[in-house]
Coordinates of N, CA, C and O in Angstrom, one line a residue:
X17 N 35.1 14.4 -8.1 CA 34.6 13.8 -6.8 C 35.2 12.4 -6.6 O 35.7 12.1 -5.6
X18 N 35.0 11.6 -7.6 CA 35.5 10.2 -7.4 C 36.9 10.0 -8.0 O 37.2 10.5 -9.1
X19 N 37.8 9.4 -7.2 CA 39.1 9.1 -7.7 C 39.1 7.9 -8.7 O 40.0 7.8 -9.5
X20 N 38.1 7.0 -8.5 CA 38.0 5.8 -9.3 C 37.1 6.1 -10.5 O 36.3 7.1 -10.5
X21 N 37.2 5.3 -11.6 CA 36.4 5.6 -12.7 C 34.9 5.2 -12.5 O 34.0 5.6 -13.3
X22 N 34.7 4.5 -11.4 CA 33.3 4.1 -11.0 C 32.7 5.1 -10.0 O 33.3 5.4 -9.0
X23 N 31.5 5.6 -10.3 CA 30.8 6.5 -9.4 C 29.9 5.6 -8.6 O 29.1 4.8 -9.1
X24 N 29.9 5.8 -7.3 CA 29.2 5.0 -6.3 C 28.1 5.8 -5.6 O 28.4 6.9 -5.1
X25 N 26.9 5.3 -5.7 CA 25.7 6.0 -5.1 C 25.0 5.2 -4.1 O 24.8 4.0 -4.3
X26 N 24.8 5.8 -2.9 CA 24.1 5.1 -1.8 C 22.8 5.9 -1.5 O 22.9 7.1 -1.2
X27 N 21.7 5.3 -1.5 CA 20.4 5.9 -1.1 C 20.1 5.4 0.3 O 20.2 4.2 0.7
X28 N 19.6 6.4 1.2 CA 19.4 6.1 2.6 C 18.1 6.6 3.1 O 17.8 7.8 2.9
X29 N 17.3 5.7 3.7 CA 16.1 6.1 4.4 C 16.2 5.6 5.8 O 17.3 5.3 6.3
X30 N 15.1 5.5 6.6 CA 15.2 5.0 8.0 C 15.5 3.5 8.1 O 16.4 3.1 8.7
X31 N 14.6 2.7 7.5 CA 14.7 1.3 7.8 C 15.2 0.5 6.6 O 15.5 -0.7 6.7
X32 N 15.4 1.1 5.4 CA 15.9 0.5 4.2 C 14.9 -0.6 3.7 O 15.4 -1.6 3.2
X33 N 13.6 -0.3 3.8 CA 12.7 -1.3 3.2 C 11.6 -0.6 2.3 O 10.9 -1.3 1.7
X34 N 11.5 0.7 2.3 CA 10.5 1.4 1.5 C 11.2 2.3 0.5 O 11.3 2.0 -0.7
X35 N 11.6 3.5 0.9 CA 12.1 4.6 0.1 C 13.5 4.3 -0.6 O 13.6 4.4 -1.8
X36 N 14.4 3.9 0.3 CA 15.8 3.7 -0.3 C 15.9 2.5 -1.2 O 16.6 2.6 -2.2
X37 N 15.2 1.4 -0.9 CA 15.3 0.3 -1.9 C 14.5 0.7 -3.2 O 15.0 0.2 -4.3
X38 N 13.5 1.4 -3.1 CA 12.8 1.9 -4.3 C 13.8 2.7 -5.1 O 13.9 2.5 -6.3
X39 N 14.4 3.7 -4.5 CA 15.4 4.5 -5.2 C 16.5 3.6 -5.8 O 17.0 3.8 -6.9
X40 N 17.0 2.7 -5.0 CA 18.1 1.7 -5.4 C 17.6 1.0 -6.7 O 18.4 1.0 -7.7
X41 N 16.4 0.5 -6.7 CA 15.9 -0.3 -7.9 C 15.7 0.6 -9.1 O 16.1 0.2 -10.2
X42 N 15.1 1.7 -8.9 CA 14.7 2.6 -10.0 C 16.0 3.2 -10.6 O 16.2 3.2 -11.8
X43 N 17.0 3.6 -9.8 CA 18.2 4.2 -10.3 C 19.1 3.1 -11.0 O 19.6 3.3 -12.0
X44 N 19.1 1.9 -10.4 CA 19.9 0.8 -11.0 C 19.3 0.5 -12.4 O 20.1 0.3 -13.3
X45 N 18.0 0.5 -12.5 CA 17.4 0.2 -13.8 C 17.7 1.3 -14.8 O 18.1 1.0 -16.0
X46 N 17.6 2.5 -14.4 CA 17.9 3.7 -15.2 C 19.4 3.6 -15.7 O 19.7 3.8 -16.9
X47 N 20.3 3.3 -14.8 CA 21.7 3.2 -15.1 C 21.9 2.1 -16.1 O 22.7 2.2 -17.1
X48 N 21.3 0.9 -15.9 CA 21.4 -0.2 -16.8 C 20.9 0.1 -18.2 O 21.5 -0.1 -19.2
X49 N 19.7 0.7 -18.2 CA 19.1 1.1 -19.5 C 19.9 2.1 -20.3 O 19.8 2.1 -21.5
X50 N 20.7 2.9 -19.6 CA 21.5 3.9 -20.2 C 22.9 3.4 -20.6 O 23.8 4.1 -21.0
X51 N 23.1 2.1 -20.3 CA 24.4 1.5 -20.6 C 25.5 1.9 -19.7 O 26.7 1.8 -20.1
X52 N 25.2 2.3 -18.4 CA 26.2 2.8 -17.5 C 26.5 1.9 -16.3 O 27.2 2.3 -15.4
X53 N 26.0 0.7 -16.4 CA 26.2 -0.2 -15.2 C 27.6 -0.5 -14.9 O 27.9 -0.9 -13.8
X54 N 28.5 -0.4 -15.9 CA 29.9 -0.7 -15.6 C 30.6 0.5 -14.9 O 31.7 0.3 -14.3
X55 N 30.0 1.7 -14.9 CA 30.7 2.8 -14.4 C 29.9 3.5 -13.2 O 30.4 4.5 -12.6
X56 N 28.7 3.0 -12.9 CA 27.9 3.5 -11.8 C 27.4 2.4 -10.9 O 26.8 1.5 -11.4
X57 N 27.8 2.4 -9.7 CA 27.4 1.3 -8.7 C 26.3 1.9 -7.8 O 26.4 3.1 -7.4
X58 N 25.3 1.1 -7.4 CA 24.2 1.6 -6.7 C 24.0 0.7 -5.4 O 24.1 -0.6 -5.5
X59 N 23.7 1.3 -4.3 CA 23.4 0.5 -3.1 C 22.4 1.3 -2.3 O 22.1 2.5 -2.6
X60 N 21.8 0.7 -1.2 CA 20.9 1.4 -0.3 C 21.1 0.9 1.1 O 21.7 -0.2 1.3
X61 N 20.7 1.7 2.1 CA 20.9 1.4 3.5 C 19.9 2.2 4.3 O 19.2 3.1 3.8
X62 N 19.8 1.9 5.6 CA 19.0 2.6 6.5 C 19.8 3.2 7.6 O 20.8 2.7 8.0
X63 N 19.2 4.2 8.2 CA 19.9 4.9 9.4 C 19.6 4.1 10.7 O 20.3 4.3 11.7
X64 N 18.6 3.2 10.6 CA 18.3 2.4 11.8 C 18.3 0.9 11.4 O 18.2 0.6 10.3
X65 N 18.5 0.1 12.5 CA 18.7 -1.3 12.2 C 17.4 -2.2 12.4 O 17.4 -3.3 12.7
X66 N 16.3 -1.6 12.2 CA 15.0 -2.2 12.4 C 14.8 -3.5 11.6 O 14.1 -4.4 12.0
X67 N 15.3 -3.5 10.3 CA 14.9 -4.6 9.4 C 16.2 -5.2 8.8 O 16.1 -5.7 7.6
X68 N 17.3 -5.3 9.5 CA 18.5 -5.8 8.9 C 18.3 -7.2 8.2 O 17.7 -8.1 8.8
X69 N 18.8 -7.3 7.0 CA 18.7 -8.6 6.3 C 17.3 -8.9 5.7 O 17.2 -9.9 5.0
X70 N 16.4 -8.0 5.9 CA 15.0 -8.2 5.4 C 14.9 -7.7 3.9 O 15.5 -6.7 3.6
X71 N 13.9 -8.3 3.2 CA 13.6 -7.8 1.9 C 12.8 -6.5 2.0 O 12.3 -6.2 3.1
X72 N 12.7 -5.7 0.9 CA 11.9 -4.5 1.0 C 10.4 -4.8 1.3 O 10.0 -6.0 1.1
X73 N 9.7 -3.8 1.8 CA 8.3 -3.9 2.1 C 7.6 -4.5 0.8 O 7.8 -4.0 -0.3
X74 N 6.6 -5.4 1.0 CA 5.9 -6.0 -0.1 C 5.2 -4.9 -1.0 O 5.1 -5.1 -2.2
X75 N 4.7 -3.9 -0.4 CA 4.0 -2.8 -1.1 C 5.0 -2.1 -2.0 O 4.7 -1.7 -3.2
X76 N 6.3 -1.9 -1.6 CA 7.3 -1.3 -2.4 C 7.7 -2.2 -3.6 O 7.8 -1.8 -4.7
X77 N 7.8 -3.5 -3.2 CA 8.2 -4.5 -4.3 C 7.1 -4.5 -5.3 O 7.4 -4.5 -6.5
X78 N 5.8 -4.6 -4.9 CA 4.7 -4.6 -5.9 C 4.6 -3.4 -6.7 O 4.3 -3.5 -7.9
X79 N 4.7 -2.2 -6.1 CA 4.6 -1.0 -6.8 C 5.7 -0.9 -7.9 O 5.5 -0.6 -9.1
X80 N 6.9 -1.2 -7.5 CA 8.0 -1.2 -8.5 C 7.8 -2.3 -9.6 O 8.1 -2.0 -10.7
X81 N 7.4 -3.5 -9.2 CA 7.2 -4.5 -10.2 C 6.2 -4.2 -11.2 O 6.3 -4.5 -12.4
X82 N 5.1 -3.5 -10.8 CA 4.1 -3.0 -11.8 C 4.7 -2.1 -12.8 O 4.2 -1.9 -13.9
X83 N 5.8 -1.5 -12.5 CA 6.5 -0.5 -13.4 C 7.8 -1.1 -14.0 O 8.6 -0.4 -14.6
X84 N 7.9 -2.4 -13.8 CA 9.1 -3.1 -14.5 C 10.4 -3.1 -13.7 O 11.4 -3.3 -14.3
X85 N 10.3 -2.7 -12.4 CA 11.6 -2.6 -11.6 C 11.5 -3.7 -10.5 O 10.6 -3.8 -9.8
X86 N 12.6 -4.5 -10.5 CA 12.7 -5.6 -9.5 C 13.4 -5.0 -8.2 O 14.5 -4.4 -8.3
X87 N 12.8 -5.3 -7.1 CA 13.5 -5.0 -5.8 C 13.7 -6.2 -4.9 O 14.3 -6.1 -3.9
X88 N 13.2 -7.3 -5.3 CA 13.1 -8.5 -4.5 C 14.5 -9.1 -4.1 O 14.7 -9.9 -3.2
X89 N 15.6 -8.7 -4.9 CA 16.9 -9.2 -4.6 C 17.6 -8.3 -3.5 O 18.7 -8.7 -3.0
X90 N 17.0 -7.2 -3.1 CA 17.6 -6.3 -2.2 C 17.4 -6.7 -0.7 O 16.4 -7.3 -0.4
X91 N 18.3 -6.4 0.2 CA 18.2 -6.7 1.6 C 18.6 -5.5 2.4 O 19.6 -4.8 2.1
X92 N 17.9 -5.2 3.5 CA 18.2 -4.1 4.3 C 19.5 -4.2 5.0 O 19.9 -5.3 5.5
X93 N 20.2 -3.1 5.1 CA 21.5 -3.0 5.9 C 21.5 -1.6 6.5 O 20.8 -0.7 6.1
X94 N 22.3 -1.4 7.5 CA 22.5 -0.1 8.2 C 23.6 0.7 7.6 O 24.7 0.1 7.3
X95 N 23.4 2.0 7.4 CA 24.4 2.9 7.0 C 25.5 3.0 8.0 O 25.2 3.0 9.2
X96 N 26.8 3.1 7.6 CA 27.9 3.2 8.5 C 28.8 4.3 8.1 O 28.8 4.8 6.9
X97 N 29.6 4.8 9.0 CA 30.6 5.9 8.7 C 31.4 5.5 7.5 O 31.7 6.4 6.7
X98 N 31.8 4.3 7.4 CA 32.7 3.8 6.3 C 32.0 4.1 4.9 O 32.7 4.2 3.9
X99 N 30.7 4.1 4.9 CA 30.0 4.4 3.6 C 30.5 5.7 3.0 O 30.5 5.8 1.7
X100 N 30.8 6.7 3.8 CA 31.2 7.9 3.3 C 32.6 7.9 2.6 O 33.0 8.7 1.8
X101 N 33.4 6.8 2.9 CA 34.7 6.6 2.3 C 34.5 5.8 1.0 O 35.4 5.9 0.1
X102 N 33.4 5.1 0.9 CA 33.2 4.3 -0.3 C 32.4 4.9 -1.4 O 32.7 4.8 -2.6
X103 N 31.3 5.6 -1.0 CA 30.4 6.2 -1.9 C 30.6 7.7 -2.2 O 30.9 8.4 -1.3
X104 N 30.5 8.0 -3.5 CA 30.6 9.4 -3.9 C 29.4 10.2 -3.5 O 29.5 11.5 -3.3
X105 N 28.2 9.6 -3.5 CA 27.0 10.2 -3.2 C 26.3 9.4 -2.1 O 26.0 8.2 -2.3
X106 N 26.0 10.1 -1.0 CA 25.2 9.5 0.1 C 23.9 10.3 0.1 O 24.0 11.5 0.6
X107 N 22.8 9.8 -0.3 CA 21.6 10.5 -0.6 C 20.5 10.2 0.4 O 20.0 9.1 0.4
X108 N 20.2 11.1 1.3 CA 19.2 11.0 2.3 C 17.8 11.2 1.7 O 17.6 12.2 0.9
X109 N 16.8 10.5 2.1 CA 15.4 10.6 1.6 C 14.7 11.8 2.3 O 13.8 12.3 1.8
X110 N 15.1 12.1 3.5 CA 14.5 13.3 4.2 C 15.5 13.9 5.2 O 16.6 13.4 5.4
X111 N 15.0 15.0 5.8 CA 15.9 15.8 6.7 C 16.3 15.0 7.9 O 17.4 15.1 8.4
X112 N 15.4 14.2 8.5 CA 15.7 13.4 9.7 C 16.9 12.4 9.4 O 17.8 12.3 10.2
X113 N 16.8 11.7 8.3 CA 17.9 10.8 7.9 C 19.1 11.6 7.5 O 20.2 11.1 7.8
X114 N 19.0 12.7 6.9 CA 20.2 13.6 6.7 C 20.9 13.9 8.0 O 22.2 13.7 8.0
X115 N 20.2 14.3 9.0 CA 20.8 14.6 10.3 C 21.5 13.4 10.9 O 22.6 13.4 11.4
X116 N 20.8 12.2 10.8 CA 21.4 11.0 11.3 C 22.7 10.6 10.6 O 23.7 10.2 11.2
X117 N 22.7 10.8 9.3 CA 23.9 10.5 8.5 C 25.0 11.6 8.8 O 26.2 11.2 8.9
X118 N 24.6 12.8 8.9 CA 25.6 13.8 9.2 C 26.3 13.5 10.6 O 27.5 13.8 10.7
X119 N 25.6 12.9 11.5 CA 26.2 12.5 12.8 C 27.3 11.4 12.7 O 28.1 11.4 13.6
X120 N 27.2 10.6 11.6 CA 28.2 9.6 11.5 C 29.2 9.9 10.4 O 30.2 9.1 10.1
X121 N 29.1 11.0 9.7 CA 29.9 11.4 8.6 C 31.3 11.8 9.1 O 31.5 12.6 9.9
X122 N 32.3 11.1 8.6 CA 33.7 11.4 8.9 C 34.1 12.9 8.5 O 33.5 13.4 7.5
X123 N 35.0 13.5 9.2 CA 35.4 14.8 8.9 C 35.9 14.9 7.4 O 36.6 14.0 6.9
X124 N 35.5 15.9 6.7 CA 35.9 16.2 5.4 C 35.2 15.4 4.3 O 35.4 15.5 3.1
X125 N 34.1 14.7 4.7 CA 33.3 13.9 3.8 C 31.9 14.4 3.6 O 31.1 13.9 2.8
X126 N 31.6 15.5 4.2 CA 30.3 16.1 4.2 C 29.8 16.5 2.9 O 28.6 16.6 2.6
X127 N 30.7 16.8 1.9 CA 30.2 17.2 0.6 C 29.6 16.0 -0.1 O 28.9 16.2 -1.1
X128 N 29.7 14.8 0.4 CA 29.1 13.6 -0.3 C 27.7 13.4 0.2 O 26.9 12.6 -0.5
X129 N 27.3 14.0 1.3 CA 25.9 13.9 1.8 C 25.0 14.9 1.3 O 25.3 16.1 1.3
X130 N 23.9 14.5 0.7 CA 22.9 15.4 0.1 C 21.5 14.8 0.3 O 21.3 13.6 0.6
X131 N 20.5 15.7 0.1 CA 19.1 15.2 0.0 C 18.8 14.8 -1.4 O 19.1 15.5 -2.4
X132 N 18.3 13.6 -1.6 CA 18.0 13.0 -2.9 C 17.1 13.9 -3.7 O 17.3 14.1 -4.9
X133 N 16.1 14.5 -3.1 CA 15.1 15.3 -3.8 C 15.7 16.6 -4.4 O 15.1 17.2 -5.2
X134 N 16.9 17.0 -4.0 CA 17.5 18.2 -4.5 C 17.8 17.9 -6.0 O 18.1 18.9 -6.8
X135 N 17.7 16.7 -6.5 CA 18.0 16.4 -7.9 C 16.7 16.4 -8.7 O 16.7 16.2 -9.9
X136 N 15.6 16.8 -8.1 CA 14.3 17.0 -8.7 C 13.7 18.3 -8.3 O 12.6 18.3 -7.7
X137 N 14.3 19.5 -8.5 CA 13.8 20.7 -8.0 C 12.5 21.1 -8.6 O 11.7 21.8 -7.9
X138 N 12.1 20.5 -9.7 CA 10.8 20.8 -10.3 C 9.6 20.3 -9.4 O 8.5 20.8 -9.5
X139 N 9.9 19.4 -8.5 CA 8.9 18.9 -7.6 C 8.6 19.7 -6.4 O 7.7 19.5 -5.7
X140 N 9.5 20.7 -6.2 CA 9.4 21.7 -5.1 C 9.2 21.0 -3.7 O 8.5 21.5 -2.9
X141 N 10.0 20.0 -3.5 CA 10.0 19.4 -2.1 C 11.4 18.8 -1.9 O 12.0 18.4 -2.9
X142 N 11.9 18.8 -0.7 CA 13.2 18.3 -0.4 C 13.2 17.0 0.2 O 14.2 16.4 0.6
X143 N 12.0 16.4 0.5 CA 11.9 15.2 1.2 C 11.0 14.2 0.5 O 9.9 14.6 -0.1
X144 N 11.4 12.9 0.5 CA 10.5 11.8 0.1 C 9.7 11.4 1.3 O 10.3 10.9 2.3
X145 N 8.4 11.4 1.3 CA 7.6 11.0 2.5 C 7.7 9.5 2.7 O 7.8 8.7 1.8
X146 N 7.7 9.2 4.0 CA 7.7 7.7 4.3 C 6.3 7.1 4.1 O 5.4 7.5 4.8
X147 N 6.2 6.2 3.2 CA 4.9 5.6 2.9 C 4.5 4.4 3.9 O 3.4 3.9 3.8
X148 N 5.4 4.1 4.8 CA 5.2 2.8 5.6 C 3.9 2.7 6.3 O 3.2 1.6 6.2
X149 N 3.4 3.7 6.9 CA 2.2 3.7 7.7 C 0.9 4.1 6.9 O -0.2 4.1 7.4
X150 N 1.1 4.3 5.6 CA -0.1 4.7 4.8 C -0.5 3.6 3.9 O -0.1 2.4 4.0
X151 N -1.3 3.9 2.9 CA -1.9 3.0 2.0 C -1.0 2.9 0.7 O 0.0 3.5 0.6
X152 N -1.5 2.1 -0.2 CA -0.8 1.8 -1.5 C -0.5 3.1 -2.3 O 0.6 3.2 -2.9
X153 N -1.3 4.1 -2.2 CA -1.1 5.3 -3.0 C 0.2 6.0 -2.5 O 0.9 6.7 -3.4
X154 N 0.6 5.9 -1.3 CA 1.9 6.5 -0.8 C 3.1 5.9 -1.5 O 4.0 6.6 -1.8
X155 N 3.0 4.6 -1.8 CA 4.1 4.0 -2.5 C 4.2 4.4 -4.0 O 5.2 4.5 -4.5
X156 N 3.0 4.7 -4.5 CA 3.0 5.2 -5.9 C 3.6 6.6 -6.0 O 4.4 6.9 -6.9
X157 N 3.2 7.4 -5.0 CA 3.8 8.8 -4.9 C 5.3 8.7 -4.8 O 6.0 9.4 -5.4
X158 N 5.8 7.9 -3.9 CA 7.2 7.7 -3.6 C 7.9 7.3 -4.9 O 8.9 7.8 -5.3
X159 N 7.3 6.3 -5.6 CA 7.9 5.9 -6.9 C 8.1 7.0 -7.9 O 9.1 7.2 -8.5
X160 N 7.0 7.8 -8.0 CA 7.0 8.9 -9.0 C 8.1 9.9 -8.6 O 8.9 10.4 -9.5
X161 N 8.2 10.2 -7.3 CA 9.2 11.2 -6.8 C 10.6 10.6 -7.1 O 11.5 11.4 -7.6
X162 N 10.8 9.4 -6.7 CA 12.1 8.7 -6.9 C 12.5 8.7 -8.4 O 13.7 8.9 -8.7
X163 N 11.6 8.4 -9.2 CA 11.9 8.3 -10.6 C 12.4 9.7 -11.2 O 13.4 9.8 -11.9
X164 N 11.7 10.8 -10.8 CA 12.1 12.1 -11.2 C 13.5 12.5 -10.7 O 14.3 13.0 -11.4
X165 N 13.7 12.2 -9.4 CA 15.0 12.5 -8.8 C 16.1 11.7 -9.4 O 17.3 12.1 -9.6
X166 N 15.8 10.4 -9.7 CA 16.8 9.5 -10.3 C 17.3 10.1 -11.7 O 18.5 10.1 -12.0
X167 N 16.3 10.6 -12.5 CA 16.7 11.2 -13.8 C 17.6 12.4 -13.6 O 18.6 12.6 -14.3
X168 N 17.2 13.2 -12.6 CA 18.0 14.4 -12.3 C 19.4 14.0 -11.8 O 20.4 14.6 -12.2
X169 N 19.5 13.0 -11.0 CA 20.8 12.6 -10.4 C 21.6 12.0 -11.6 O 22.8 12.3 -11.6
X170 N 21.1 11.2 -12.4 CA 21.9 10.7 -13.5 C 22.4 11.8 -14.5 O 23.5 11.8 -14.9
X171 N 21.6 12.8 -14.7 CA 22.0 13.9 -15.5 C 23.2 14.6 -14.8 O 24.2 15.0 -15.5
X172 N 23.1 14.8 -13.5 CA 24.1 15.4 -12.7 C 25.4 14.6 -12.8 O 26.5 15.2 -13.0
X173 N 25.3 13.3 -12.6 CA 26.5 12.4 -12.6 C 27.2 12.5 -14.0 O 28.4 12.6 -14.1
X174 N 26.3 12.4 -15.1 CA 26.9 12.5 -16.4 C 27.7 13.8 -16.6 O 28.8 13.8 -17.1
X175 N 27.1 14.9 -16.1 CA 27.8 16.2 -16.3 C 29.1 16.3 -15.4 O 30.1 16.8 -15.9
X176 N 29.0 15.8 -14.2 CA 30.2 15.9 -13.3 C 31.3 14.9 -13.6 O 32.5 15.1 -13.3
X177 N 30.9 13.7 -14.1 CA 31.9 12.6 -14.1 C 32.2 12.0 -15.5 O 33.2 11.3 -15.7
X178 N 31.3 12.2 -16.5 CA 31.5 11.6 -17.8 C 31.5 12.6 -18.9 O 30.8 13.5 -18.9

């Protein structure tokens, strides 16, 4: 899939302040802990420009921090068509964001677009729910789902690229 020795992964939700930065932070830590930070790059983005330049939601930051993952260095940005030329994996958190990404995906790049939860089939869901309008428990649920899918994604990348 990747012509370069570095595999590049982009996580995408709607505003890039809850789900995708959580995935970014969790996967980045997993990659670092596995000694793969030199060969796997991680980023996150949103399909909408609601929060450009903003830090992740404080509830996401706090949930991740309780589990030893830092998100406070991340800033929201919007996904662009060029991302499909840069990233080997463009991972949507849900079907709505998948559709938004498919609409900007350049011809011939659609194999890079996937649903993130497809890497955690044991959870039997294809979508990470948006916790923004709910309470703290929603952020805990999202973290658990993201952690499971991150492990599956890393196993997939190891098998496909290393």
